[in-house]
CSV table of C-alpha atoms in Angstrom, one decimal:
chain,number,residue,atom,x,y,z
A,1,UNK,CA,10.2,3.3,96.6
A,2,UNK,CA,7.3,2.9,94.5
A,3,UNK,CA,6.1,5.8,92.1
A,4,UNK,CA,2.2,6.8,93.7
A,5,UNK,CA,0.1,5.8,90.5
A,6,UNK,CA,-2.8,8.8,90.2
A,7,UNK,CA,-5.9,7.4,88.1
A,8,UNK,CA,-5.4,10.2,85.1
A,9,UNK,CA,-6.7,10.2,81.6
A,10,UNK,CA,-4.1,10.3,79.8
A,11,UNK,CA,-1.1,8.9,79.0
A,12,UNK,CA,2.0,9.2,81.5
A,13,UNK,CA,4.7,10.6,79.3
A,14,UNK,CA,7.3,11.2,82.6
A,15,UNK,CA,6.7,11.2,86.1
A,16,UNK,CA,9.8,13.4,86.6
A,17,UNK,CA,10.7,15.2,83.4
A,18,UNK,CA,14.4,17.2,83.2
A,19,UNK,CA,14.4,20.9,83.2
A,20,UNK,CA,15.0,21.9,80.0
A,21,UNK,CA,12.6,18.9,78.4
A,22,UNK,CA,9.5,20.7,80.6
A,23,UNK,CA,10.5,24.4,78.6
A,24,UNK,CA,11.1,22.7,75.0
A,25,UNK,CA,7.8,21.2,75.1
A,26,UNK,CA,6.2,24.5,75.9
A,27,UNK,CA,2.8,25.5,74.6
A,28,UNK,CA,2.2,28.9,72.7
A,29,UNK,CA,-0.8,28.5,75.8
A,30,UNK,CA,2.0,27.9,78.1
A,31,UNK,CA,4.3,31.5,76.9
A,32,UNK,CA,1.1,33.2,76.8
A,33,UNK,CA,0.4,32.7,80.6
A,34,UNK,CA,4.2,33.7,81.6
A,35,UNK,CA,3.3,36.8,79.2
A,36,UNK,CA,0.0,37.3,81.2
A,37,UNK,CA,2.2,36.4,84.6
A,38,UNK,CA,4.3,39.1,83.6
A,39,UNK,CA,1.6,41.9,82.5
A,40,UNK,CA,-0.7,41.5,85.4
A,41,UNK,CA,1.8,42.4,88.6
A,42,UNK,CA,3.0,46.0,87.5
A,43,UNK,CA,-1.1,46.4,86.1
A,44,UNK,CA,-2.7,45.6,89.6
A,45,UNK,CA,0.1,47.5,90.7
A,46,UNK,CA,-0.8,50.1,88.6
A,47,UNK,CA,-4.5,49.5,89.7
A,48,UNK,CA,-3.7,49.9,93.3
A,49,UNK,CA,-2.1,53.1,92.6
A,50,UNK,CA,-5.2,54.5,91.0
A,51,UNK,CA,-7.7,53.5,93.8
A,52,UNK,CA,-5.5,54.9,96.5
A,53,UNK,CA,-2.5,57.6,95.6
A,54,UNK,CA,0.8,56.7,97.8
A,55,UNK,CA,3.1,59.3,95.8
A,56,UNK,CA,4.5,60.8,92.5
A,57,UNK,CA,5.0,58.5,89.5
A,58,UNK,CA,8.7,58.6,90.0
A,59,UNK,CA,7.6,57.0,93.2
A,60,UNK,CA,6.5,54.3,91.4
A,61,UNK,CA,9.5,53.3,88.7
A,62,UNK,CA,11.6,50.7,91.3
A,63,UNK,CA,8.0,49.0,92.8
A,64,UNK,CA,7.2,48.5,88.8
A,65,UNK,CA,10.1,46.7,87.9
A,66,UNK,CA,9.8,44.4,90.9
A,67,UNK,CA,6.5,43.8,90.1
A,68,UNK,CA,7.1,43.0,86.8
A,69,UNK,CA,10.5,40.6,87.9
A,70,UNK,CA,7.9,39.2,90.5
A,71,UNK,CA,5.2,38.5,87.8
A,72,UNK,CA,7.6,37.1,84.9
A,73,UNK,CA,8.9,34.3,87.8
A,74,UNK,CA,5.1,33.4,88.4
A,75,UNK,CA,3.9,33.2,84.8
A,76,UNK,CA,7.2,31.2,84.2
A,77,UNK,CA,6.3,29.0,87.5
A,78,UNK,CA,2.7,28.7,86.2
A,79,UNK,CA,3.8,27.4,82.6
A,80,UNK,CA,6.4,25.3,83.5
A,81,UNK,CA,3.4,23.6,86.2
A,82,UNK,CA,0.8,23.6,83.4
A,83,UNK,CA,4.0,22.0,80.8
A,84,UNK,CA,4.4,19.2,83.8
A,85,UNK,CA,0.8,18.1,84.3
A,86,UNK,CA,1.7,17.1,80.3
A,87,UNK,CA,3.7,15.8,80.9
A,88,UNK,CA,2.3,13.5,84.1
A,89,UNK,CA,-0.9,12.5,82.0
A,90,UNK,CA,-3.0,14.7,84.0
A,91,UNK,CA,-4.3,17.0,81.1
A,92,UNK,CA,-4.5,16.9,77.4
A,93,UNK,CA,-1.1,15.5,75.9
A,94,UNK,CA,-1.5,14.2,72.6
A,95,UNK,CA,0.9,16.8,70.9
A,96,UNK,CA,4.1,15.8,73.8
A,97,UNK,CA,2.8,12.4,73.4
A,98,UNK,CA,4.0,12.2,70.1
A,99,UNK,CA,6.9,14.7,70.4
A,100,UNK,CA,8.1,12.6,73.3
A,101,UNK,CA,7.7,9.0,70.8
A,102,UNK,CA,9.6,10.7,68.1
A,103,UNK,CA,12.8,12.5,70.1
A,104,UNK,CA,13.2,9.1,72.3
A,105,UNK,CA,12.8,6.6,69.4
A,106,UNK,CA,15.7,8.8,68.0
A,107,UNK,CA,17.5,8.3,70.5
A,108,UNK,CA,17.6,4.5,71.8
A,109,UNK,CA,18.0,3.9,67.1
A,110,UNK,CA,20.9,5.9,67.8
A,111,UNK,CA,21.9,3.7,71.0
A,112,UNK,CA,21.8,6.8,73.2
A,113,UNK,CA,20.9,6.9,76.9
A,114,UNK,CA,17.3,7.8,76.8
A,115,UNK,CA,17.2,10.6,79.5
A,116,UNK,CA,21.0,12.0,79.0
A,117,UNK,CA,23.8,10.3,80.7
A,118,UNK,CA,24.8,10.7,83.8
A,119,UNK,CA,27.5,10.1,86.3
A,120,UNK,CA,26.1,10.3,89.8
A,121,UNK,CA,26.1,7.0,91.4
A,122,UNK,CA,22.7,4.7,91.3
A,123,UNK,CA,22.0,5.6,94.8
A,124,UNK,CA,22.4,9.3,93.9
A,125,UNK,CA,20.3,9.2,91.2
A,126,UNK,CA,17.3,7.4,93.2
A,127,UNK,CA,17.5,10.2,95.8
A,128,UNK,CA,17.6,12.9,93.4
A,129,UNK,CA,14.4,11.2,91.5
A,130,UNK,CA,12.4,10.7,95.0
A,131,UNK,CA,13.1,14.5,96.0
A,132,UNK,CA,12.3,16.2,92.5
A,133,UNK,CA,9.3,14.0,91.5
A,134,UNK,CA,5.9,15.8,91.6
A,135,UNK,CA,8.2,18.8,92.8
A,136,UNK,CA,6.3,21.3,90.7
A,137,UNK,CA,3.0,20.9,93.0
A,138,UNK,CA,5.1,22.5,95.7
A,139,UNK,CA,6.1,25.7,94.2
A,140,UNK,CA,4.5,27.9,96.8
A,141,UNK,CA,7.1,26.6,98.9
A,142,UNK,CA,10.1,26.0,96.9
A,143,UNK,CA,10.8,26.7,93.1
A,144,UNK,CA,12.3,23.0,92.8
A,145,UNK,CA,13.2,21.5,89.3
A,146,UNK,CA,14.9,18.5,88.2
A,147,UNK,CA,18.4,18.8,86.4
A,148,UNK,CA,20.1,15.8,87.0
A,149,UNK,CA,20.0,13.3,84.4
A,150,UNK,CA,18.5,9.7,85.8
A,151,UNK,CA,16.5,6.3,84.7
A,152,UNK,CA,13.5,6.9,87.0
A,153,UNK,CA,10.8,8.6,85.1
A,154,UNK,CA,7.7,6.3,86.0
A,155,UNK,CA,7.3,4.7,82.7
A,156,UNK,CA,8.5,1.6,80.4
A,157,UNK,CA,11.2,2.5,78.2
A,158,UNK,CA,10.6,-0.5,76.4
A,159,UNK,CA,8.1,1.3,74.0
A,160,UNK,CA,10.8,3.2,72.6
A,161,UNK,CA,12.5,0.2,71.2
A,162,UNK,CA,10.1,-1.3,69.8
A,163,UNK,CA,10.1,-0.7,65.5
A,164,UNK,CA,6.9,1.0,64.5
């Protein structure tokens, strides 16, 4: 199945990044939204209490902490979306642009499988990539992430190789 091509402005660095690539190419922008994520629940909480009074403050000690659990998973969700558009060229990306060049140049010198190896057979692999890709636009359904380790990320490889 083909890859849907979107007309974006900026370089496509991977069409379905792995977990843990999306969180080490993290913005200080990016950890300052899950910080914000994670503030604003238990403070409009907080707010809500003030217009209209439900109870005591010891009322209020086990809604907090769910609020603020609730608001770290958003302001995670929200970075790890904002991380991914990076990554799919659809905002600014110089900085992973070059990040990207440098840690998978590394990598195919060193004669390394470029996106980890893995041991799932091809047809595995080609599911797994189909049902993750893009995944992040459907977090208000599903928190859905890519961990498994495949050769269908959207772009050519070949540019790695190549001696600069």
């Amino acid at each position: 199945m083909p890859i849907k091509e979107f007309n974006q402005s900026y370089p496509v660095i991977d069409t379905d990044p792995h977990f843990s690539r999306v969180v080490r190419y993290f913005r200080p922008s990016d950890y300052a939204a899950w910080a914000a994520g994670t503030a604003a629940a238990p403070a409009l909480l907080l707010g809500m209490e003030k217009m209209h009074p439900v109870g005591s403050r010891n009322t209020l000690r086990f809604p907090l902490r769910v609020a603020t659990i609730i608001g770290a998973f958003g302001g995670f969700l929200y970075a790890y979306q904002s991380s991914s558009m990076r990554f799919w060229g659809w905002t600014e990306n110089e900085v992973e642009v070059a990040k990207d060049k440098a840690e998978l140049s590394q990598l195919a010198k060193e004669g390394k499988p470029l996106y980890g190896e893995s041991y799932m057979p091809e047809h595995i692999q080609d599911n797994s990539a189909r049902v993750s890709r893009f995944s992040q636009l459907k977090f208000g359904a599903i928190p859905w992430f890519n961990f498994a380790n495949h050769n269908h990320h959207g772009v050519d490889t070949s540019k790695y190789s190549e001696s600069s």
